[in-house]
Every structure is written in structure tokens, then in C-alpha cells.
mmCIF file of the C-alpha atoms, coordinates in Angstrom:
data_MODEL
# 
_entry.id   MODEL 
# 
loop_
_atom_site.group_PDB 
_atom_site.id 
_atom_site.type_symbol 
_atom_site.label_atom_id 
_atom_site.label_alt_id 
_atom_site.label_comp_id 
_atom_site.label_asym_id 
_atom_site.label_entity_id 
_atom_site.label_seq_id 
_atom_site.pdbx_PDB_ins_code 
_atom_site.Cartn_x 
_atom_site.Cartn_y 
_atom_site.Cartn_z 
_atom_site.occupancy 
_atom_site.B_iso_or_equiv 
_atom_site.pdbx_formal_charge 
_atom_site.auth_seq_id 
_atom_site.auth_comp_id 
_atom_site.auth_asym_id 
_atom_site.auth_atom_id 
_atom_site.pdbx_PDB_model_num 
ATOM 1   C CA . UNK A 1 1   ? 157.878 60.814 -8.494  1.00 0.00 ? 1   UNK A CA 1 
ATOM 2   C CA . UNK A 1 2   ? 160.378 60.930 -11.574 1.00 0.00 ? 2   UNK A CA 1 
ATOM 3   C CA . UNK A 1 3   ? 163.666 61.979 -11.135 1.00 0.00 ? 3   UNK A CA 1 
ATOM 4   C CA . UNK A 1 4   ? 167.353 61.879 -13.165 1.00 0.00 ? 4   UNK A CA 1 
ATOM 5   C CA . UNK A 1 5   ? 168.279 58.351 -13.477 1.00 0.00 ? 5   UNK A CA 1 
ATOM 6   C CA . UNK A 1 6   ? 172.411 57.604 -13.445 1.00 0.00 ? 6   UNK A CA 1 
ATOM 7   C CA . UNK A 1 7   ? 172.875 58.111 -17.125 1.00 0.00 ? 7   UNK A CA 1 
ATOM 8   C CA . UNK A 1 8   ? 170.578 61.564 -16.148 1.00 0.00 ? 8   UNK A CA 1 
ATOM 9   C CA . UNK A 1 9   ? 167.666 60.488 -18.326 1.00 0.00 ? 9   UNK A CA 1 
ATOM 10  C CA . UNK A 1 10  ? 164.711 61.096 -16.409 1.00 0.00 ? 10  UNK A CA 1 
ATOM 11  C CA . UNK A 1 11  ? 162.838 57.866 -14.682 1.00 0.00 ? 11  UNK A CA 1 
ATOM 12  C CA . UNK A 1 12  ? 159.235 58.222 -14.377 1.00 0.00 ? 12  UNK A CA 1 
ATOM 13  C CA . UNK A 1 13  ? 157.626 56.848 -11.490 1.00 0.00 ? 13  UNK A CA 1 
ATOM 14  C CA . UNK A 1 14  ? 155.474 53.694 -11.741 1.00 0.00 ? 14  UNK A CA 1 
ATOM 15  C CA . UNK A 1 15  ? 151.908 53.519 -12.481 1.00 0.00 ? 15  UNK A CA 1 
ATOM 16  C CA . UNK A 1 16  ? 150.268 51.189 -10.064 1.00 0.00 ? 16  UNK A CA 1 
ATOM 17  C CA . UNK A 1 17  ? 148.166 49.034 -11.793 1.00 0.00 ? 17  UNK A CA 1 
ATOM 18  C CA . UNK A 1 18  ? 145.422 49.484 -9.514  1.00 0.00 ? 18  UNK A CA 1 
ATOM 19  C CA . UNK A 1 19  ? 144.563 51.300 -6.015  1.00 0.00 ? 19  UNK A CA 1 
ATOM 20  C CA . UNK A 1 20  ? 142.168 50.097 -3.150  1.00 0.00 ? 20  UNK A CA 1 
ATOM 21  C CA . UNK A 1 21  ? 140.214 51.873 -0.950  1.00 0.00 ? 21  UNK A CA 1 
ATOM 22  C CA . UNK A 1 22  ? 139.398 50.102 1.847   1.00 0.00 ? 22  UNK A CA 1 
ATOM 23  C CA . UNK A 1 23  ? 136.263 49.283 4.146   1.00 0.00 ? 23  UNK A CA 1 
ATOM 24  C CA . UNK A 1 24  ? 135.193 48.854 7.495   1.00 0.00 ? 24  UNK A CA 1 
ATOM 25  C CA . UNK A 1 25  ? 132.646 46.102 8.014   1.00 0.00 ? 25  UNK A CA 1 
ATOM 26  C CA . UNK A 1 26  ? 128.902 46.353 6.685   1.00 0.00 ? 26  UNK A CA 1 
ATOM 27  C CA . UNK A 1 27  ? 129.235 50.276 5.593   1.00 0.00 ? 27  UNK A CA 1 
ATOM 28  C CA . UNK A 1 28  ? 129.640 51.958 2.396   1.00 0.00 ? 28  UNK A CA 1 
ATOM 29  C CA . UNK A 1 29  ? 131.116 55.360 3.547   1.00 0.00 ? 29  UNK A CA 1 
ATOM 30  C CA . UNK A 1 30  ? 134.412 56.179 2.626   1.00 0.00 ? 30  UNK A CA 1 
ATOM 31  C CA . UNK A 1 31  ? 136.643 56.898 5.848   1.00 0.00 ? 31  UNK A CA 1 
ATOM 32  C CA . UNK A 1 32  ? 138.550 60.209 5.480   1.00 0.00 ? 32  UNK A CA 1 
ATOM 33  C CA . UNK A 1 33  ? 142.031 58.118 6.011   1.00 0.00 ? 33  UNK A CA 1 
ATOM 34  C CA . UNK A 1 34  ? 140.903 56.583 2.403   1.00 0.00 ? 34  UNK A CA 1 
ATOM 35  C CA . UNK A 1 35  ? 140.903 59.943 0.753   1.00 0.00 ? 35  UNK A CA 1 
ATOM 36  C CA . UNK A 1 36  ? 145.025 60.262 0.157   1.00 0.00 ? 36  UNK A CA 1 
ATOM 37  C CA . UNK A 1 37  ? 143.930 57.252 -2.538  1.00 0.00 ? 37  UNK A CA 1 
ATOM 38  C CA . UNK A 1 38  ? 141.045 58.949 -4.164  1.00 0.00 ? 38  UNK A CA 1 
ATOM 39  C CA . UNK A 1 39  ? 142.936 62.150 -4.782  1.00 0.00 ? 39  UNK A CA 1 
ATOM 40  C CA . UNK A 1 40  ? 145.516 60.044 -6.189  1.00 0.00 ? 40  UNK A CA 1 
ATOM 41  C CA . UNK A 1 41  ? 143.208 58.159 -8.569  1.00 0.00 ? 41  UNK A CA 1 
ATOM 42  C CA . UNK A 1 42  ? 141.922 61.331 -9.569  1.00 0.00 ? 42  UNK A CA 1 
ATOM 43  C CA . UNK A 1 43  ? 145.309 62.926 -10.410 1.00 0.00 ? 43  UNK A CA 1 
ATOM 44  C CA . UNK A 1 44  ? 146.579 59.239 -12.257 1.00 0.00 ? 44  UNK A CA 1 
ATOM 45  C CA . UNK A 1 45  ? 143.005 60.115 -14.222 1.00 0.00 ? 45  UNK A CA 1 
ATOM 46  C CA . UNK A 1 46  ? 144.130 63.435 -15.058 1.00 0.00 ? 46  UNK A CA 1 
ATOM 47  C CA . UNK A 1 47  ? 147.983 62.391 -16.439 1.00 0.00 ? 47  UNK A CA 1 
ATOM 48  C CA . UNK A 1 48  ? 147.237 59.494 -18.220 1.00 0.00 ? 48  UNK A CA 1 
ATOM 49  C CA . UNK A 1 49  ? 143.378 60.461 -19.155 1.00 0.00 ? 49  UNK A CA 1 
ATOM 50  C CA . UNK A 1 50  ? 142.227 56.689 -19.686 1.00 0.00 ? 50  UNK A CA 1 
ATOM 51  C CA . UNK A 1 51  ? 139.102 55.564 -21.324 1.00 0.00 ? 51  UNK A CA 1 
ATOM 52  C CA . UNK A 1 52  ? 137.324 54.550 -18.830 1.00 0.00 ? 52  UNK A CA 1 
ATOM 53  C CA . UNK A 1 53  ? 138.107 53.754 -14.772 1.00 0.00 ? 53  UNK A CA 1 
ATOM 54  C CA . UNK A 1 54  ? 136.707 50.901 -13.597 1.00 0.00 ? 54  UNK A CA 1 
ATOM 55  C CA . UNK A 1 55  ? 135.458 50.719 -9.961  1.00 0.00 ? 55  UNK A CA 1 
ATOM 56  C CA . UNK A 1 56  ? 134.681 47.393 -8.611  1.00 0.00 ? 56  UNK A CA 1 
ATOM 57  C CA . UNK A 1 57  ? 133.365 47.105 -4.886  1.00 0.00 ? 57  UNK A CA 1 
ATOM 58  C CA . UNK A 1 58  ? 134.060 43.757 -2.610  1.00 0.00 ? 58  UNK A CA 1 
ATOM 59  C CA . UNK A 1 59  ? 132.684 42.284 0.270   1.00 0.00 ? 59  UNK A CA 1 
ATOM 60  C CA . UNK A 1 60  ? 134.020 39.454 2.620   1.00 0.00 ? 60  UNK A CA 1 
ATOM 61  C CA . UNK A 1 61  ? 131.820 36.378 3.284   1.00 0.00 ? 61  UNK A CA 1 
ATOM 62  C CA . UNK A 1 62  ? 130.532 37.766 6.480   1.00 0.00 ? 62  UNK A CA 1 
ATOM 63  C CA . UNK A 1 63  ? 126.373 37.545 5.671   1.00 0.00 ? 63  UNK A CA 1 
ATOM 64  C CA . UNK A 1 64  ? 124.128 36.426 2.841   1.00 0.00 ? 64  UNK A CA 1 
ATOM 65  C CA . UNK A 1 65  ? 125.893 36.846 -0.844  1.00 0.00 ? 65  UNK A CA 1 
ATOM 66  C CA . UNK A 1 66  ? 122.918 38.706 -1.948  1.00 0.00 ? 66  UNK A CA 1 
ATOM 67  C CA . UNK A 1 67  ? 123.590 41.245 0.588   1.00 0.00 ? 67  UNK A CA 1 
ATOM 68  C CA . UNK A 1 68  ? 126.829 41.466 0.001   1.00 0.00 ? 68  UNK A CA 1 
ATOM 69  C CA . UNK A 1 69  ? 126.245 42.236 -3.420  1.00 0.00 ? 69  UNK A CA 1 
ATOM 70  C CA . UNK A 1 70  ? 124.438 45.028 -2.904  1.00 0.00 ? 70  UNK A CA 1 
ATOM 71  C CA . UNK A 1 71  ? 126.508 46.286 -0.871  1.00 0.00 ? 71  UNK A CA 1 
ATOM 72  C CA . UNK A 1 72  ? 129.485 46.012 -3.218  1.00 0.00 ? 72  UNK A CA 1 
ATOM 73  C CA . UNK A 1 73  ? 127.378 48.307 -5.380  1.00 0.00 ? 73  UNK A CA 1 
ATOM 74  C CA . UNK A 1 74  ? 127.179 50.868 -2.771  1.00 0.00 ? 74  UNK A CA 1 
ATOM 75  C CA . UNK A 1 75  ? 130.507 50.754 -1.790  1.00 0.00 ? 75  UNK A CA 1 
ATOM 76  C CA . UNK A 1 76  ? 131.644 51.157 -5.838  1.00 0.00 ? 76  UNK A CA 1 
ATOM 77  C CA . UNK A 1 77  ? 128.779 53.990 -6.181  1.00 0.00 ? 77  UNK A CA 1 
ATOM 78  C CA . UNK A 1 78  ? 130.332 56.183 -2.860  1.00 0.00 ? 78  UNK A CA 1 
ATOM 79  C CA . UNK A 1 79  ? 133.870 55.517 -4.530  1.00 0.00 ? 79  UNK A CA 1 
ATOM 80  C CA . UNK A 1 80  ? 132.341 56.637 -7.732  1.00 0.00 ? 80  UNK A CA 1 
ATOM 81  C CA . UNK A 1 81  ? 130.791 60.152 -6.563  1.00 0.00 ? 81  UNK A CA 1 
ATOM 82  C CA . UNK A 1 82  ? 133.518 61.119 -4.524  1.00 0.00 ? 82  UNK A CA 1 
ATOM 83  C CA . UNK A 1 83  ? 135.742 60.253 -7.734  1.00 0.00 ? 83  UNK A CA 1 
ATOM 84  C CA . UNK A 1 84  ? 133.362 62.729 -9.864  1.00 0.00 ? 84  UNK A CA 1 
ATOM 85  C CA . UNK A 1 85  ? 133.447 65.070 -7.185  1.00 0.00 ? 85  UNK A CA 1 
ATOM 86  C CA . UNK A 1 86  ? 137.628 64.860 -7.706  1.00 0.00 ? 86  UNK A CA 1 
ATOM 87  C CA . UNK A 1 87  ? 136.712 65.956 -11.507 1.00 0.00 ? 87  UNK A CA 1 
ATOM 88  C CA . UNK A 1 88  ? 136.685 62.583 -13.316 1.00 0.00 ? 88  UNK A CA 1 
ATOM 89  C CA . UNK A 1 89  ? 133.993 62.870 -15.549 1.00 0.00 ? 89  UNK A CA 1 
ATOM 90  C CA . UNK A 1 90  ? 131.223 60.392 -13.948 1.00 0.00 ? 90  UNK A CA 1 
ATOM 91  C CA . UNK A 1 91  ? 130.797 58.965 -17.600 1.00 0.00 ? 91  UNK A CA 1 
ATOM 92  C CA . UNK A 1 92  ? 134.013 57.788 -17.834 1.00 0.00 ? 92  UNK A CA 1 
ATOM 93  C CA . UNK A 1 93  ? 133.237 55.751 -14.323 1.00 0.00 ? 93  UNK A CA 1 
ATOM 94  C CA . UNK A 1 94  ? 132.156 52.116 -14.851 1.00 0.00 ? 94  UNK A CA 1 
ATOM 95  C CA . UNK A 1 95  ? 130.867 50.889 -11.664 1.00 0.00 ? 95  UNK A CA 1 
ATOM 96  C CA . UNK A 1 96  ? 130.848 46.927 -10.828 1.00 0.00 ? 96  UNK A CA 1 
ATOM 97  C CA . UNK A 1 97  ? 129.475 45.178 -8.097  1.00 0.00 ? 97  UNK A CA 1 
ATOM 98  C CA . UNK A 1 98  ? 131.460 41.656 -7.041  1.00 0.00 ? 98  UNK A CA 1 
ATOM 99  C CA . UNK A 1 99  ? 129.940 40.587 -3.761  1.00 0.00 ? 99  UNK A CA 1 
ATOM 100 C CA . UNK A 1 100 ? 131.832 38.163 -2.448  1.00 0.00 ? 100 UNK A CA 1 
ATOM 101 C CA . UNK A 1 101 ? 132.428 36.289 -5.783  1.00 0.00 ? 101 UNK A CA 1 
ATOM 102 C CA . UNK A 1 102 ? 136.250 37.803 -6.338  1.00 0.00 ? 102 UNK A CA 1 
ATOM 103 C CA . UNK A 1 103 ? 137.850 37.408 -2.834  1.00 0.00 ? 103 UNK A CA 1 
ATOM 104 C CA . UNK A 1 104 ? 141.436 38.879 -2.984  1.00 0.00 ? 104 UNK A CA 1 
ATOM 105 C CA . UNK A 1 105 ? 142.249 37.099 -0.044  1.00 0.00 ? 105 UNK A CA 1 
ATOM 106 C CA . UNK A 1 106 ? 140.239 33.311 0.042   1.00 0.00 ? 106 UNK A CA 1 
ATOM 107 C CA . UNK A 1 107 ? 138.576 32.734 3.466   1.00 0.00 ? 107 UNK A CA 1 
ATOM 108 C CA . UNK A 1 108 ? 136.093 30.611 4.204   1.00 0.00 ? 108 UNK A CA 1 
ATOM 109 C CA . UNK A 1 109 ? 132.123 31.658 5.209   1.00 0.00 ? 109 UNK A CA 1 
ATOM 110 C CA . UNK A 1 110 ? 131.339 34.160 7.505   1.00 0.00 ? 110 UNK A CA 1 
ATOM 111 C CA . UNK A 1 111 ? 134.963 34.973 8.187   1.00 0.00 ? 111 UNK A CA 1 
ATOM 112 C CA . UNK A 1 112 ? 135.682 38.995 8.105   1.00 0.00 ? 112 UNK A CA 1 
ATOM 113 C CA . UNK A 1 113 ? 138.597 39.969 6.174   1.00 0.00 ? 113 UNK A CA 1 
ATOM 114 C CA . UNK A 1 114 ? 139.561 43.597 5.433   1.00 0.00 ? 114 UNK A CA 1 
ATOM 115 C CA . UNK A 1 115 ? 141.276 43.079 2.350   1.00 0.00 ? 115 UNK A CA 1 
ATOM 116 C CA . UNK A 1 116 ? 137.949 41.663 0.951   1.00 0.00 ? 116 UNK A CA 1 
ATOM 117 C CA . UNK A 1 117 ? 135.666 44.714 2.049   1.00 0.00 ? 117 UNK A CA 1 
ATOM 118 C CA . UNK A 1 118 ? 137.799 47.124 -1.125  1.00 0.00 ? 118 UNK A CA 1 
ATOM 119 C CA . UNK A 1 119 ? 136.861 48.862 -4.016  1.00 0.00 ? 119 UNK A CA 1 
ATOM 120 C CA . UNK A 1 120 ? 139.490 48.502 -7.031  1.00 0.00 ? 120 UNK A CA 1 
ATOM 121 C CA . UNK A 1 121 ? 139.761 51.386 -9.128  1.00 0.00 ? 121 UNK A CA 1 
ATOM 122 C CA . UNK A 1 122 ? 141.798 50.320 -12.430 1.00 0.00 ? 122 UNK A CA 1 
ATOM 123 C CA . UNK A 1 123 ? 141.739 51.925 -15.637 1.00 0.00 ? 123 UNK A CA 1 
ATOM 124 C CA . UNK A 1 124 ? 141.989 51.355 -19.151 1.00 0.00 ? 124 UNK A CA 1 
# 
């Protein structure tokens, strides 16, 4: 939200530098408390109109890395459509699949971690 500043030039709010929607464990579906962040992807598309918005799914270390590749990809692809169905044009989506190769949080095998099961959606 922008708003007068004390000298009453206007302050505009910051731009995060990237949002996460989370996961629960082993599923790719987007849980309707998650959809407050898409919309607001979606409208930071709209202001700013990057190049491209990059949307990179996670996975903790729960389970082989090979399936938790794949489904990194899924998760990034579900974030993905429901960004196109928001209006972002779905070829300005790039869609990445980490695994369990970028933790944001470091834990060690087979330990479940919510912060790790994310999609980042950052733009550029």
C-alpha cells in the first residue's frame, strides 16, 4: 500500500522480492489458504509487467530425490496454471523443478520440513 510520506511525497509500498506458496507433504494441489498469494503474484505481474516469472517448485528430503524432483515439477506446473488462469500470460511462465537440491531451510534425510515443500515465484 503507498501512502503520503512526512514530507507528503507519496511512499510506494515494497515489492517483495519473491512469494511462496506453500505445500503439504507428497501433493501438488494448491490449498485454497495459498490462493491470497497467487492473486497477489498475479496483480505484482500486472503493475510491474516483468519479462518473465519464474516458478520454481521444492521438496524436502522426505523420499527418493528422483521423486522429489518430479514432484517439484508438478508442484511448479499447478502454481503455473492457476497463475495463467489469474491472466499471466502462460508464456511469460518459466517453470523449474529443484527437488530437494535448493533446501531453504537445511535438514538432514528424510526429515519433513514445510518450508522446503514451496514453490518460489520471482520475476524478472
Amino acid at each position: 500500500m503507498s501512502g503520503p510520506d512526512v514530507d507528503g511525497t507519496e511512499q510506494q509500498a515494497a515489492t517483495p522480492e519473491a512469494l511462496k506458496i506453500r505445500f503439504r507433504t507428497a501433493v501438488s494441489t494448491i490449498d485454497a489458504d495459498q490462493f491470497a498469494v497467487l492473486d497477489e503474484a498475479a496483480r505484482l505481474f500486472r503493475d510491474g509487467s516483468p519479462l518473465v516469472m519464474i516458478v520454481a517448485g521444492s521438496a524436502d528430503t522426505v523420499g527418493s530425490a528422483d521423486l522429489n524432483l518430479q514432484l517439484s515439477i508438478r508442484r511448479a506446473q499447478s502454481v503455473a496454471f492457476a497463475l495463467a488462469d489469474r491472466g499471466i500470460p502462460i508464456e511469460r511462465l518459466q517453470v523449474l523443478g529443484r527437488g530437494n537440491s535448493e533446501l531453504e531451510v537445511n535438514t538432514a534425510n528424510d526429515t519433513p520440513n514445510a518450508e522446503n515443500r514451496s514453490v518460489s515465484i520471482t520475476w524478472r
